[in-house]
mmCIF file of C-alpha atoms in Angstrom:
data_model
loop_
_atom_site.group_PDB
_atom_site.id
_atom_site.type_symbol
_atom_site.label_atom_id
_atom_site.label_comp_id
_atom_site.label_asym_id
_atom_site.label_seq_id
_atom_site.Cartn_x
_atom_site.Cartn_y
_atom_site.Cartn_z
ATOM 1 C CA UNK A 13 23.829 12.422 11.321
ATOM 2 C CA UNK A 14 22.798 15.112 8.767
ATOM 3 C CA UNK A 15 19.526 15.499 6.862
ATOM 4 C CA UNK A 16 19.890 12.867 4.040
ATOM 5 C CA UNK A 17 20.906 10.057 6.587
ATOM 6 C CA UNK A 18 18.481 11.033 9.014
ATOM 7 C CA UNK A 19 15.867 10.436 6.301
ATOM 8 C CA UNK A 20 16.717 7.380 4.797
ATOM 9 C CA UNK A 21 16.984 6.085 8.774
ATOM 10 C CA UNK A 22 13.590 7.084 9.264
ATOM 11 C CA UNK A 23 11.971 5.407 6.103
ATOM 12 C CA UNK A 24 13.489 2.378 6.496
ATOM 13 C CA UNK A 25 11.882 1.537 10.041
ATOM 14 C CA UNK A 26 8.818 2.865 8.315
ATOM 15 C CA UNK A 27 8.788 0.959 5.804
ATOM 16 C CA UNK A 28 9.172 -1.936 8.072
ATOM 17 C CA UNK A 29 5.907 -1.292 9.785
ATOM 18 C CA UNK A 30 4.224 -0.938 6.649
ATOM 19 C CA UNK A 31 5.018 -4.296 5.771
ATOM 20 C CA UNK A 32 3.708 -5.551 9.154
ATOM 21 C CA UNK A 33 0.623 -3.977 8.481
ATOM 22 C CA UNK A 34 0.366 -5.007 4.851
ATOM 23 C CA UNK A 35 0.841 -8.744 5.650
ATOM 24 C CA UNK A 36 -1.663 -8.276 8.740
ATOM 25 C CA UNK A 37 -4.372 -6.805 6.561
ATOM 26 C CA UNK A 38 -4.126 -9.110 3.812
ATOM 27 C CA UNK A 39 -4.759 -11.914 6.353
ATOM 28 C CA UNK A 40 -8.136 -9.874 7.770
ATOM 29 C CA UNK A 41 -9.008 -9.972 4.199
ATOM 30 C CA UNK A 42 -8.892 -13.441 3.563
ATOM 31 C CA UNK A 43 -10.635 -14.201 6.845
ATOM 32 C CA UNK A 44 -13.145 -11.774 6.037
ATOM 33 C CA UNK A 45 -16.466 -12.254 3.621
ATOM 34 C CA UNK A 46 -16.809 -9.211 0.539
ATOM 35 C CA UNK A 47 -19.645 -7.938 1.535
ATOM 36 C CA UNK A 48 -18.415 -7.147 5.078
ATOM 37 C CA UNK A 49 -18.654 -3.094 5.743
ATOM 38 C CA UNK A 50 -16.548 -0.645 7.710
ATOM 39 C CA UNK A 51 -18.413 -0.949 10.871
ATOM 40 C CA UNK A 52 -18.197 -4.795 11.041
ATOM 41 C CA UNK A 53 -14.001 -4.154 10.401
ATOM 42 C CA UNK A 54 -14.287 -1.611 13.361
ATOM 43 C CA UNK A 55 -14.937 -4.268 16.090
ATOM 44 C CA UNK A 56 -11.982 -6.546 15.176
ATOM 45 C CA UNK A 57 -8.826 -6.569 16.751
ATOM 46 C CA UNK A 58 -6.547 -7.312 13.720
ATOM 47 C CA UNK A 59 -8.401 -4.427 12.221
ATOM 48 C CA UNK A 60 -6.582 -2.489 14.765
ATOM 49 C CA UNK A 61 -3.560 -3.968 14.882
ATOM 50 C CA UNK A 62 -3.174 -3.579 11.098
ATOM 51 C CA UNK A 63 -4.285 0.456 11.846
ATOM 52 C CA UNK A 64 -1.372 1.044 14.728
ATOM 53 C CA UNK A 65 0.941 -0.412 12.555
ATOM 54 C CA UNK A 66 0.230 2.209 9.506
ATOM 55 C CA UNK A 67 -0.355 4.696 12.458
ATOM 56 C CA UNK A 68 3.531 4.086 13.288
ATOM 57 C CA UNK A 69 5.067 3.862 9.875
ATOM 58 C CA UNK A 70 2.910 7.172 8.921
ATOM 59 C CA UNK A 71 4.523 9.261 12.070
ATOM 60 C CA UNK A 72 8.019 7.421 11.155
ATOM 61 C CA UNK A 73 7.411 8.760 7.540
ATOM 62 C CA UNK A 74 6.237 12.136 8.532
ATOM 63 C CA UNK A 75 9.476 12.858 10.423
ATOM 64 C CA UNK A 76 11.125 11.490 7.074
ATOM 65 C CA UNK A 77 9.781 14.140 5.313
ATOM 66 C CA UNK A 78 10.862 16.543 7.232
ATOM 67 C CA UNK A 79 14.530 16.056 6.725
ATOM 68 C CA UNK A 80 14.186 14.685 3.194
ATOM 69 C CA UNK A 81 12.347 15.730 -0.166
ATOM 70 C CA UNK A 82 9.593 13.943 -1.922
ATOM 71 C CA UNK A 83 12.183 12.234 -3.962
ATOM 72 C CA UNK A 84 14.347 11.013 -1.986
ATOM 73 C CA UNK A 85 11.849 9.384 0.816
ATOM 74 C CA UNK A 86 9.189 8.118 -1.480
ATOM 75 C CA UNK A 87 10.981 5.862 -3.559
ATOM 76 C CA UNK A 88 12.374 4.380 -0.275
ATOM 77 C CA UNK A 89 9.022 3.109 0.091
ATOM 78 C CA UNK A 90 8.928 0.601 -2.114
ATOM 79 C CA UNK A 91 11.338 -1.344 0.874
ATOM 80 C CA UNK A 92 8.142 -2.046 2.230
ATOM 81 C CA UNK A 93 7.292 -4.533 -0.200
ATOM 82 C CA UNK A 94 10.740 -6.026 -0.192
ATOM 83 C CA UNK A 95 10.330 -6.133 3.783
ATOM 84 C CA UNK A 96 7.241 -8.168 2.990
ATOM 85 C CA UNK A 97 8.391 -11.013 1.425
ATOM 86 C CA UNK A 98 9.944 -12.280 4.521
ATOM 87 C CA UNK A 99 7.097 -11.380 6.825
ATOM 88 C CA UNK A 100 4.764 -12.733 4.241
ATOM 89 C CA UNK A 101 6.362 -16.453 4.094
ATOM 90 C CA UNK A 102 7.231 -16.716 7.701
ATOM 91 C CA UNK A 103 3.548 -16.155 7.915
ATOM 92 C CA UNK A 104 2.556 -18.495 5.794
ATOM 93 C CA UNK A 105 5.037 -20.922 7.185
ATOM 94 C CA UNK A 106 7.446 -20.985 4.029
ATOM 95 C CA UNK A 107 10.802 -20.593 3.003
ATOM 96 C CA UNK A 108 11.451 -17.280 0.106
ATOM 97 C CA UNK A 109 11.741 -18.505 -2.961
ATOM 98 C CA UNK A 110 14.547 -17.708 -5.876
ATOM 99 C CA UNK A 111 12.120 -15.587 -7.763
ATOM 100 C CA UNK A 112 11.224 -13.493 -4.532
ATOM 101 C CA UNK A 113 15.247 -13.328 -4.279
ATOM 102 C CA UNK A 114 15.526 -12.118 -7.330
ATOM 103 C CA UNK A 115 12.880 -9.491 -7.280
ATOM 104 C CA UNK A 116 14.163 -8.201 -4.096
ATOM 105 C CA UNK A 117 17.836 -7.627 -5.111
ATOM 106 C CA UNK A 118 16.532 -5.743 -8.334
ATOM 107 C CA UNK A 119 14.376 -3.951 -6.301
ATOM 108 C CA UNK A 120 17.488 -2.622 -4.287
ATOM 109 C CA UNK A 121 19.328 -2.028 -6.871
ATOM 110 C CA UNK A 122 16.989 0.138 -8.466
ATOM 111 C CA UNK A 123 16.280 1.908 -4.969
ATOM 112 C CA UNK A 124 19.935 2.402 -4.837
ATOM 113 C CA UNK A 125 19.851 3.944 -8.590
ATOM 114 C CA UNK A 126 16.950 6.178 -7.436
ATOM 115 C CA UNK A 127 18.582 7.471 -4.501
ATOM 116 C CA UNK A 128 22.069 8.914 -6.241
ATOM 117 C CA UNK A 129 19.605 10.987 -8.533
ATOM 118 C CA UNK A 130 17.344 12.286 -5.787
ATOM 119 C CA UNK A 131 17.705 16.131 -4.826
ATOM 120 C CA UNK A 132 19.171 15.562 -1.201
ATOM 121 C CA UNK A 133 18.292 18.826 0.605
ATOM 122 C CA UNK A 134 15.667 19.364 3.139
ATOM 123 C CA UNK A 135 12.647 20.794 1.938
ATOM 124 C CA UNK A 136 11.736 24.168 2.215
ATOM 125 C CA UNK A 137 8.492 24.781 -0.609
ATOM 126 C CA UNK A 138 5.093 24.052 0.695
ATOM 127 C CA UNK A 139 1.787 24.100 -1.399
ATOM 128 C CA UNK A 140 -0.543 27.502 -1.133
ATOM 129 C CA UNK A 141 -4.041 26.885 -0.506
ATOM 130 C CA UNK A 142 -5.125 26.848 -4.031
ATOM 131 C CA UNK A 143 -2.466 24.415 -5.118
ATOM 132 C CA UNK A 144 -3.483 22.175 -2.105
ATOM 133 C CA UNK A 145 -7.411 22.485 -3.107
ATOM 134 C CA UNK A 146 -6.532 21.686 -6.484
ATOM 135 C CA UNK A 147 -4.335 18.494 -5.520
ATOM 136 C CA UNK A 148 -7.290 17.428 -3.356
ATOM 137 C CA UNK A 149 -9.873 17.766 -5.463
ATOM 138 C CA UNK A 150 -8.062 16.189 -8.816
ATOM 139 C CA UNK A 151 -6.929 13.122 -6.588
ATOM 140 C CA UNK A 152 -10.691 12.845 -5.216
ATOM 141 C CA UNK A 153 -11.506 12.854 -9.038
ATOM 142 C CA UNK A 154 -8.996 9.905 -10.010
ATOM 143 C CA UNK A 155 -9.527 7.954 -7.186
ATOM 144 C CA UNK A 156 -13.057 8.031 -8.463
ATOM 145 C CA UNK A 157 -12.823 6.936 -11.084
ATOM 146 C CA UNK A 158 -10.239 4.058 -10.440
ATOM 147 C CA UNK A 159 -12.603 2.321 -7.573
ATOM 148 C CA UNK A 160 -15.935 2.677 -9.495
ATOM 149 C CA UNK A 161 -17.507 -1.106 -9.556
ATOM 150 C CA UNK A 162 -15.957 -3.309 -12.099
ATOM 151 C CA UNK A 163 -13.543 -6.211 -13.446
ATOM 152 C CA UNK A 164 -10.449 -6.712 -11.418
ATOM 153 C CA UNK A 165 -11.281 -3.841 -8.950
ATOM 154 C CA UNK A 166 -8.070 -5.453 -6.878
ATOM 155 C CA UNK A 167 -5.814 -3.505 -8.394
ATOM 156 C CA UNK A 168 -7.710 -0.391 -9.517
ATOM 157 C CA UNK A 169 -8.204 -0.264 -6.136
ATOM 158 C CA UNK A 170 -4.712 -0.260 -5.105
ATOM 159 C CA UNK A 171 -3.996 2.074 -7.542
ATOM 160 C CA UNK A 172 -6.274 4.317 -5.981
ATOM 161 C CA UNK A 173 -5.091 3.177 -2.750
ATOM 162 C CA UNK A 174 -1.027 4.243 -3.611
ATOM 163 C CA UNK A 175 -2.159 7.751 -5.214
ATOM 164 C CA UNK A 176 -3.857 8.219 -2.087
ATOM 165 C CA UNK A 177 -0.973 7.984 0.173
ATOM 166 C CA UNK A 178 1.344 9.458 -2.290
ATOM 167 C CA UNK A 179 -0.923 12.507 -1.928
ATOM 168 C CA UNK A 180 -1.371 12.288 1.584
ATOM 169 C CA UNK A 181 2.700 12.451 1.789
ATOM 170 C CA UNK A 182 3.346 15.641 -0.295
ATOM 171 C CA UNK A 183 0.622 17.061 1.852
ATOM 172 C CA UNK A 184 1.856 16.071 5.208
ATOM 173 C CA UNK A 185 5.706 17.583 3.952
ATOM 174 C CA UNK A 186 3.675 20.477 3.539
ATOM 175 C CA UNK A 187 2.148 20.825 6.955
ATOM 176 C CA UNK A 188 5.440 19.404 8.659
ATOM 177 C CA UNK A 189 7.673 22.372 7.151
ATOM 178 C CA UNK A 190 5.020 24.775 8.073
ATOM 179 C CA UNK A 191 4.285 23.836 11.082
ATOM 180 C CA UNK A 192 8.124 23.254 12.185
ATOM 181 C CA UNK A 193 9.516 26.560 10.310
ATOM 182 C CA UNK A 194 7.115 28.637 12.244
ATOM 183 C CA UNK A 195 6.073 30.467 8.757
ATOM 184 C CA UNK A 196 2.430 31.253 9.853
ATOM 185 C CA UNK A 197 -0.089 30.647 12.433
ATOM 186 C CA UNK A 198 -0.641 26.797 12.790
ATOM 187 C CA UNK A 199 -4.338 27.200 12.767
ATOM 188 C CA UNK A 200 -4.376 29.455 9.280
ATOM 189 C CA UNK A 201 -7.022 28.347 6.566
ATOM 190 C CA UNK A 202 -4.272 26.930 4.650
ATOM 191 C CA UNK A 203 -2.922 24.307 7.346
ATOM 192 C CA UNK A 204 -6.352 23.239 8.559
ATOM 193 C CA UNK A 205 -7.809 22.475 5.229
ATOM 194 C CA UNK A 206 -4.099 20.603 4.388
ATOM 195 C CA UNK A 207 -4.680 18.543 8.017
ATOM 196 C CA UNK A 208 -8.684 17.627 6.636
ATOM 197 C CA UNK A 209 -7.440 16.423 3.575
ATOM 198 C CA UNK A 210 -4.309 14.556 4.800
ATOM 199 C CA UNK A 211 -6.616 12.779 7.314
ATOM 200 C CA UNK A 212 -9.422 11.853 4.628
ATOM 201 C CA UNK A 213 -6.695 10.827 2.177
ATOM 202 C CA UNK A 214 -4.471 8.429 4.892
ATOM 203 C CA UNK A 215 -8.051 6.718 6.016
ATOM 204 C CA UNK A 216 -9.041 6.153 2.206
ATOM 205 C CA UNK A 217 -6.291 4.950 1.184
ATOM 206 C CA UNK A 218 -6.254 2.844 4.446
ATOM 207 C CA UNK A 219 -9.421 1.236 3.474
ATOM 208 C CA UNK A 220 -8.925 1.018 -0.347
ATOM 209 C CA UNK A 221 -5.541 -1.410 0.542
ATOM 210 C CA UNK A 222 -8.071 -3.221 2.764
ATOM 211 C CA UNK A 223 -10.682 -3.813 -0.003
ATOM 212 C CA UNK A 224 -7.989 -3.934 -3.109
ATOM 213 C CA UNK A 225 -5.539 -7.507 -0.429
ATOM 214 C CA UNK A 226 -8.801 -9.764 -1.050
ATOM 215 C CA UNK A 227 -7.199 -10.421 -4.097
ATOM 216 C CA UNK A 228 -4.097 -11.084 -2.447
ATOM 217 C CA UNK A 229 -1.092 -9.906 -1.164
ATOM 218 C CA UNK A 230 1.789 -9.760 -3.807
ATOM 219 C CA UNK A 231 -0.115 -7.629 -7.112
ATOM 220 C CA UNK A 232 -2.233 -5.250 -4.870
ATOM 221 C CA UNK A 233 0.687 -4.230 -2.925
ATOM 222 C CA UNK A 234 3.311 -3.805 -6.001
ATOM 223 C CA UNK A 235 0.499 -1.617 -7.465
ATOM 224 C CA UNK A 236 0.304 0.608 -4.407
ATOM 225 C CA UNK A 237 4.258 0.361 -3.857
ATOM 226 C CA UNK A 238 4.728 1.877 -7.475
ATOM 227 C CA UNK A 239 1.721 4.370 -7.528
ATOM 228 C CA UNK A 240 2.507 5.904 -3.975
ATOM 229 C CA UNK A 241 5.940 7.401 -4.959
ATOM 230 C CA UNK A 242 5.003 8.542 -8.489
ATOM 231 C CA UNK A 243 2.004 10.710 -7.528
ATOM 232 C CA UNK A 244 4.127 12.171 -4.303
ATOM 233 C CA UNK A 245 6.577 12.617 -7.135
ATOM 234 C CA UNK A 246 4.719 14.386 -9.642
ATOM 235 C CA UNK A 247 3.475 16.739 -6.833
ATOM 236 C CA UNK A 248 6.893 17.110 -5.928
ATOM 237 C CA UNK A 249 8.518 18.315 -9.314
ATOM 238 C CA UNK A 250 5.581 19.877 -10.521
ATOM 239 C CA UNK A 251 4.729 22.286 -7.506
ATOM 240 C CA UNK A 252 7.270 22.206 -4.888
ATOM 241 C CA UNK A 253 10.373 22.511 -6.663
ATOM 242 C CA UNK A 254 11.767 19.799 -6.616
ATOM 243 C CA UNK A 255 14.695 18.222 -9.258
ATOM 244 C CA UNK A 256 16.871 15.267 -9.849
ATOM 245 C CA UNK A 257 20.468 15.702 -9.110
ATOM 246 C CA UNK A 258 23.104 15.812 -12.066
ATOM 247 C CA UNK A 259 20.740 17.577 -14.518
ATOM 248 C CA UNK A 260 19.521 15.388 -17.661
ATOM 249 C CA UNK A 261 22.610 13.608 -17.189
ATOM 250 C CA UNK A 262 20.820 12.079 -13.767
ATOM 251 C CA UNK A 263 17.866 10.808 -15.599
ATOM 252 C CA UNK A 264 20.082 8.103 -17.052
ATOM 253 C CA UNK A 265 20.975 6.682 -13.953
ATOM 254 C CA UNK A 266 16.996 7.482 -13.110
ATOM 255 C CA UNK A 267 15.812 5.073 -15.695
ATOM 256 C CA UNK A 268 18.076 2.477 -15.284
ATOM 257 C CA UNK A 269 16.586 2.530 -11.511
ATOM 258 C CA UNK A 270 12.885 3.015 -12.353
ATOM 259 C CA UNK A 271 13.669 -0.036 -14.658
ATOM 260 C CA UNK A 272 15.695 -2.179 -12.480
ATOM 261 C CA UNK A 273 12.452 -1.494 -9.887
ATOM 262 C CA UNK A 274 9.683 -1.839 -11.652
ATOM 263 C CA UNK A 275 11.415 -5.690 -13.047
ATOM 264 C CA UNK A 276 12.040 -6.395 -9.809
ATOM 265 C CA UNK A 277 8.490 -5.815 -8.584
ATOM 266 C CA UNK A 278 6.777 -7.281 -11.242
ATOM 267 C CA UNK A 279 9.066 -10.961 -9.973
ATOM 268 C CA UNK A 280 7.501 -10.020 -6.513
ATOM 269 C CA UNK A 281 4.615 -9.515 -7.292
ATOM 270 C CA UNK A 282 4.282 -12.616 -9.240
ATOM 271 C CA UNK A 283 5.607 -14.902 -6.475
ATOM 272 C CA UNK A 284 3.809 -13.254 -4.166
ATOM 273 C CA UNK A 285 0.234 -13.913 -6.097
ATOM 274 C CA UNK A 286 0.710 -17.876 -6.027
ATOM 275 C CA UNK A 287 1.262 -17.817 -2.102
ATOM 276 C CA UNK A 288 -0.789 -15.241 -1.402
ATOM 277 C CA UNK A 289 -4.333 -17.552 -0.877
ATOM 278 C CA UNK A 290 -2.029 -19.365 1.993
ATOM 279 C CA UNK A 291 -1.372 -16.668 3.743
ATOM 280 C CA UNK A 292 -4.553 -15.064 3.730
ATOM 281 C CA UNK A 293 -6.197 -18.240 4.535
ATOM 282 C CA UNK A 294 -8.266 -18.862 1.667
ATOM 283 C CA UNK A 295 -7.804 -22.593 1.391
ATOM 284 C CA UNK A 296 -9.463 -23.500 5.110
ATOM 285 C CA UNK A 297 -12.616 -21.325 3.617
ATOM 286 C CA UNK A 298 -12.949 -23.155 0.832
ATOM 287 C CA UNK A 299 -12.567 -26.419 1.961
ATOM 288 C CA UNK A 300 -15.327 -25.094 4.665
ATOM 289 C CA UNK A 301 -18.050 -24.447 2.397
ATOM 290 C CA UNK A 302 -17.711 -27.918 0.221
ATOM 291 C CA UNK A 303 -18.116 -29.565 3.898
ATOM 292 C CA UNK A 304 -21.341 -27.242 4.399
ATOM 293 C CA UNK A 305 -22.308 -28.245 0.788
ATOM 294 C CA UNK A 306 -22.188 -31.699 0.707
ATOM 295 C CA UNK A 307 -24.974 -33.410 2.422
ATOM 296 C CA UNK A 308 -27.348 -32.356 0.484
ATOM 297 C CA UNK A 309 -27.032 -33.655 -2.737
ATOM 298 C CA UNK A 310 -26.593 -37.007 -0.538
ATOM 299 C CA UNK A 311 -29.788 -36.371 1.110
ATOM 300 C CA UNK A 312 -32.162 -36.205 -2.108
ATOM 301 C CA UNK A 313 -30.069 -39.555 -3.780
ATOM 302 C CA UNK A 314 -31.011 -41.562 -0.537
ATOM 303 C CA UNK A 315 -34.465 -40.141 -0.777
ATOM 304 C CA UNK A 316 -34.962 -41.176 -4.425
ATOM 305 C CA UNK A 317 -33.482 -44.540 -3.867
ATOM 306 C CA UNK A 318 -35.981 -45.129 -0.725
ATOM 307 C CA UNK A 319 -38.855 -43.842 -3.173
ATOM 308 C CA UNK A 320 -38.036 -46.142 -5.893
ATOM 309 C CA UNK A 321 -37.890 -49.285 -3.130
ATOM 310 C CA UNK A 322 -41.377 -48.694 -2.303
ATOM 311 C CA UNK A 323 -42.740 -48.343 -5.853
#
């Protein structure tokens, strides 16, 4: 199997246990109130269950990057939103509807697009120290920005969430090809301060998905499917060398995928959003609180009606 294969292999399961995790966290959100913190998420066990899952699909994607660029593995992450369709509605006890069908098979196709235009070599640049402290500290910047407290923070905060893992992944290529080329010492300034800020960037974006899947399922996680390969991208061409097969004659077949993706996840993430209360469980806490609700307005009418007996 050579280095292209071996890559796309390797996302794929990842991006299968991504969508495990996805689905499970969106159902701990729905079960869980807004105002519960980080420490109350810490003593639950689908907490945990949601975190091995990413724990696997980030080790399967690290060993991705290793045989594949930036452009060719990233984009190959938008399978796991197409892997969560099915998870999401056996979940929820459903069949997949046309429109998810639909969104799913443009999705491929526009995966499929992607991948004849991505550079298939294995990766070689990594990021110098400055470049890395200057990644870090722009991303810290935008992420910032995106989940400051405000209307629909759902999807800014998936937003954030995606350009935090899309970060996190150029880093990790970084460490991975220095660490297996045996370029420099593994405990150089350069490679610890890459490790700190691959490890504060996977946990935030961990818990930004968390917070951004009270909305839902289906919007949040199109947001961060989209926004996770575009910043890895841009780090990607920008810094690490990086280019699209075939020239500017590739970026035809480029745009026709971006196009055929973005369509496709917009129908997802539509069908998604009207089943998404089900499977998080938002109707059985609903219909819990008008229960809690209700005797008391009964109450005070059979305590006026006594009162107006007596007079």
């Amino acid at each position: 199997m050579n280095a292209t294969l071996a890559a796309v292999a390797l996302s794929l399961v990842s991006a299968a246990a991504y969508a495990a995790a996805a689905v499970a966290q969106a159902r701990l959100a729905g079960r869980t109130a807004p105002g519960t913190g980080t420490l109350r998420l810490l003593g639950r066990g689908a907490w945990w269950c949601a975190v091995g899952m990413n724990a696997g699909g980030a080790l399967l994607h690290v060993a991705a990057l290793k045989y594949g660029p930036l452009t060719l593995v990233q984009p190959l992450g938008a399978l796991t939103l197409v892997a969560a369709v099915p998870l999401g509605a056996r979940a929820a006890g459903r069949r997949v509807t046309l429109t998810e069908w639909r969104g799913t098979l443009l999705t491929l196709l526009g995966l499929g697009a992607l991948l004849l235009t991505a550079g298939g070599a294995a990766p070689h640049e990594t990021l110098s120290l400055p470049e890395a402290l200057a990644v870090g500290a722009g991303t810290m910047a935008l992420v910032a920005g995106l989940s400051r407290p405000g209307a629909r923070p759902g999807l800014r905060h998936a937003a954030a969430s995606g350009i935090t893992s899309g970060v996190a992944s150029a880093l990790t290529q970084t460490l991975t090809v220095a660490a297996t080329d045996h370029t420099g010492p593994l405990l150089s300034p350069r490679l610890v301060v890459v490790a700190v800020l691959v490890s504060a960037f996977a946990m935030g974006g961990l818990l930004l998905s968390q917070t951004a899947y009270r909305g839902g399922l289906g919007a949040p996680l199109a947001v961060v499917t989209l926004a996770n390969p575009v910043a890895a991208a841009a780090i990607g061409l920008a810094l690490l060398g990086e280019r699209f097969q075939g020239g500017p004659a590739g970026l035809v077949p480029a745009l026709f995928g971006t196009a055929a993706a973005v369509r496709g996840v917009i129908l997802l993430s539509r069908a998604q959003a009207q089943t998404a209360p089900a499977v998080a469980g938002a109707p059985p806490a609903a219909a819990s609180r008008v229960v809690i609700s209700s005797p008391r307005p009964v109450r005070r009418e059979q305590r006026r009606r006594v009162g107006a007996g007596r007079h």
